[in-house]
């Protein structure tokens, strides 16, 4: 087993994380809903998703950040089939409280890491890659790391409107401003 890691980072405004917390489950029996999910189906166009099983929010991070450039970095190749990673609710909540950031536009960097070679299971079969840790960091503030939420996040695209930017920029699109939340 190698010690090399695969990493994926995205910088998100604090206001967006705060808005998504309102849609996330906190202590649901469906543990995979207890956090914010970053969908990396297309690593160059990530979505931030949260649901409690009744309400859902999906934010195209490329379309939202507008004024601030979206910073996406990747170290290593994310294997095919990896849908993303889920940030534990407790990590986002405690990080938000610990930063003391006054500006809702303050950038927060979310970094997922996982072993490049996860190894084999007890039957000798290869273990499927998944991100194992997530770190939240902000300039001039604390940095916090926890294990990612295990499990498969629901296929949010089945119940969500088309994420195509042309749909959302239509005059009658129903969206809300996260700065007011």
Short mmCIF file of C-alpha atoms in Angstrom, two decimals:
data_model
loop_
_atom_site.label_atom_id
_atom_site.label_comp_id
_atom_site.label_asym_id
_atom_site.label_seq_id
_atom_site.Cartn_x
_atom_site.Cartn_y
_atom_site.Cartn_z
CA UNK A 1 0.00 0.00 0.00
CA UNK A 2 1.38 3.38 -0.99
CA UNK A 3 1.30 6.64 0.98
CA UNK A 4 0.52 8.74 -2.08
CA UNK A 5 -2.74 10.64 -1.90
CA UNK A 6 -5.27 12.06 -4.31
CA UNK A 7 -6.54 15.51 -3.33
CA UNK A 8 -9.34 17.74 -4.60
CA UNK A 9 -9.81 21.32 -3.36
CA UNK A 10 -12.46 23.92 -4.06
CA UNK A 11 -12.78 27.41 -2.58
CA UNK A 12 -16.32 28.44 -1.63
CA UNK A 13 -17.67 31.67 -0.08
CA UNK A 14 -18.66 31.20 3.58
CA UNK A 15 -22.18 32.47 2.79
CA UNK A 16 -22.78 29.54 0.45
CA UNK A 17 -21.76 27.01 3.10
CA UNK A 18 -24.00 28.78 5.61
CA UNK A 19 -26.97 28.68 3.22
CA UNK A 20 -26.53 24.98 2.58
CA UNK A 21 -26.42 24.15 6.29
CA UNK A 22 -30.11 25.08 6.49
CA UNK A 23 -30.95 22.24 4.10
CA UNK A 24 -28.68 19.61 5.63
CA UNK A 25 -29.78 16.92 8.01
CA UNK A 26 -28.18 17.06 11.45
CA UNK A 27 -28.78 13.74 13.21
CA UNK A 28 -30.73 11.72 10.67
CA UNK A 29 -30.72 7.94 10.83
CA UNK A 30 -29.71 8.17 7.16
CA UNK A 31 -26.20 9.19 8.23
CA UNK A 32 -25.09 9.96 4.66
CA UNK A 33 -27.42 13.02 4.70
CA UNK A 34 -25.68 14.52 7.76
CA UNK A 35 -23.48 16.96 5.90
CA UNK A 36 -22.81 18.97 2.76
CA UNK A 37 -21.92 17.02 -0.36
CA UNK A 38 -19.60 18.26 -3.09
CA UNK A 39 -20.56 16.50 -6.31
CA UNK A 40 -17.50 15.90 -8.50
CA UNK A 41 -19.18 14.03 -11.32
CA UNK A 42 -17.45 16.61 -13.49
CA UNK A 43 -14.43 17.72 -11.39
CA UNK A 44 -14.13 20.97 -13.35
CA UNK A 45 -17.74 21.93 -12.54
CA UNK A 46 -18.49 21.01 -8.91
CA UNK A 47 -21.90 21.31 -7.24
CA UNK A 48 -22.51 21.86 -3.53
CA UNK A 49 -25.55 19.82 -2.47
CA UNK A 50 -27.45 19.44 0.80
CA UNK A 51 -30.71 17.72 1.69
CA UNK A 52 -32.56 16.55 4.75
CA UNK A 53 -34.68 14.17 2.70
CA UNK A 54 -37.50 16.71 2.28
CA UNK A 55 -35.76 19.84 0.99
CA UNK A 56 -32.78 19.99 -1.34
CA UNK A 57 -30.39 22.70 -2.48
CA UNK A 58 -27.85 22.29 -5.26
CA UNK A 59 -25.50 25.12 -6.12
CA UNK A 60 -23.42 25.14 -9.27
CA UNK A 61 -20.26 26.62 -7.79
CA UNK A 62 -19.09 27.94 -11.15
CA UNK A 63 -22.32 29.87 -11.71
CA UNK A 64 -22.60 31.17 -8.15
CA UNK A 65 -19.22 32.60 -7.28
CA UNK A 66 -19.28 35.10 -10.14
CA UNK A 67 -17.37 37.96 -8.48
CA UNK A 68 -14.76 35.73 -6.82
CA UNK A 69 -12.92 33.30 -9.08
CA UNK A 70 -13.61 29.66 -8.28
CA UNK A 71 -10.39 27.93 -7.34
CA UNK A 72 -10.42 24.21 -8.08
CA UNK A 73 -7.21 22.23 -7.73
CA UNK A 74 -6.60 18.56 -8.09
CA UNK A 75 -3.56 16.40 -7.25
CA UNK A 76 -3.65 12.99 -8.91
CA UNK A 77 -6.41 11.56 -11.08
CA UNK A 78 -9.76 10.98 -9.44
CA UNK A 79 -10.76 7.44 -10.43
CA UNK A 80 -13.85 7.00 -12.62
CA UNK A 81 -17.05 6.44 -10.67
CA UNK A 82 -16.16 8.70 -7.73
CA UNK A 83 -19.17 10.97 -7.26
CA UNK A 84 -17.70 13.29 -4.63
CA UNK A 85 -17.32 13.66 -0.91
CA UNK A 86 -19.51 14.65 2.01
CA UNK A 87 -18.40 17.18 4.62
CA UNK A 88 -19.75 16.28 8.09
CA UNK A 89 -22.34 18.76 9.40
CA UNK A 90 -20.45 19.09 12.70
CA UNK A 91 -17.26 20.13 10.90
CA UNK A 92 -18.96 22.92 8.94
CA UNK A 93 -20.90 24.14 11.98
CA UNK A 94 -17.86 24.17 14.29
CA UNK A 95 -15.64 25.71 11.62
CA UNK A 96 -18.18 28.48 10.99
CA UNK A 97 -18.28 29.26 14.71
CA UNK A 98 -14.50 29.06 15.12
CA UNK A 99 -13.51 31.38 12.28
CA UNK A 100 -15.30 34.41 13.62
CA UNK A 101 -15.40 35.69 10.04
CA UNK A 102 -17.41 38.87 9.75
CA UNK A 103 -17.61 38.74 5.96
CA UNK A 104 -20.04 36.31 4.35
CA UNK A 105 -17.86 36.42 1.24
CA UNK A 106 -14.82 35.12 3.14
CA UNK A 107 -13.35 32.23 1.15
CA UNK A 108 -13.31 28.76 2.69
CA UNK A 109 -11.18 26.08 1.07
CA UNK A 110 -12.56 22.56 1.19
CA UNK A 111 -9.95 19.85 0.53
CA UNK A 112 -10.78 16.16 0.18
CA UNK A 113 -7.96 13.60 0.36
CA UNK A 114 -7.77 9.85 -0.02
CA UNK A 115 -5.14 7.20 -0.61
CA UNK A 116 -4.11 6.79 -4.25
CA UNK A 117 -4.00 3.02 -3.70
CA UNK A 118 -6.62 2.00 -1.10
CA UNK A 119 -5.30 -1.58 -1.08
CA UNK A 120 -7.23 -4.84 -1.01
CA UNK A 121 -9.90 -6.23 1.29
CA UNK A 122 -9.64 -9.46 3.30
CA UNK A 123 -10.69 -11.49 0.22
CA UNK A 124 -7.88 -10.01 -1.85
CA UNK A 125 -10.18 -7.81 -3.99
CA UNK A 126 -9.25 -4.16 -4.64
CA UNK A 127 -10.98 -1.61 -2.45
CA UNK A 128 -12.88 1.08 -4.38
CA UNK A 129 -11.35 4.55 -4.02
CA UNK A 130 -13.13 7.09 -1.84
CA UNK A 131 -12.08 10.31 -0.18
CA UNK A 132 -11.33 9.57 3.47
CA UNK A 133 -10.64 13.01 4.96
CA UNK A 134 -11.91 16.54 4.48
CA UNK A 135 -10.21 19.74 5.63
CA UNK A 136 -11.79 23.19 5.88
CA UNK A 137 -9.47 26.19 5.99
CA UNK A 138 -9.76 29.95 5.69
CA UNK A 139 -7.04 32.60 5.31
CA UNK A 140 -5.94 33.89 8.70
CA UNK A 141 -8.25 31.48 10.51
CA UNK A 142 -8.26 27.96 11.83
CA UNK A 143 -8.05 24.77 9.82
CA UNK A 144 -10.04 21.66 10.77
CA UNK A 145 -9.95 18.08 9.51
CA UNK A 146 -12.36 15.18 10.01
CA UNK A 147 -13.11 11.91 8.23
CA UNK A 148 -15.63 12.25 5.42
CA UNK A 149 -19.15 10.89 5.86
CA UNK A 150 -19.15 7.32 4.59
CA UNK A 151 -21.90 6.02 2.39
CA UNK A 152 -23.37 6.89 -0.96
CA UNK A 153 -25.02 10.29 -1.26
CA UNK A 154 -28.44 10.14 -3.00
CA UNK A 155 -28.64 10.87 -6.72
CA UNK A 156 -29.81 14.46 -6.32
CA UNK A 157 -29.92 15.03 -10.09
CA UNK A 158 -33.01 12.79 -10.38
CA UNK A 159 -35.15 15.24 -8.38
CA UNK A 160 -33.47 18.54 -9.24
CA UNK A 161 -34.11 20.77 -12.26
CA UNK A 162 -31.59 20.66 -15.05
CA UNK A 163 -28.25 22.06 -13.83
CA UNK A 164 -27.59 23.54 -17.29
CA UNK A 165 -26.68 27.25 -16.82
CA UNK A 166 -29.05 28.28 -19.64
CA UNK A 167 -31.99 27.05 -17.54
CA UNK A 168 -31.02 29.12 -14.51
CA UNK A 169 -30.37 32.32 -16.41
CA UNK A 170 -33.85 32.33 -17.91
CA UNK A 171 -35.96 35.37 -16.88
CA UNK A 172 -38.42 33.20 -14.93
CA UNK A 173 -35.81 31.09 -13.05
CA UNK A 174 -36.66 30.57 -9.39
CA UNK A 175 -33.52 31.13 -7.35
CA UNK A 176 -32.69 32.95 -4.15
CA UNK A 177 -29.84 35.09 -2.93
CA UNK A 178 -27.71 33.26 -0.34
CA UNK A 179 -26.56 36.58 1.15
CA UNK A 180 -30.01 37.01 2.72
CA UNK A 181 -30.01 33.66 4.51
#
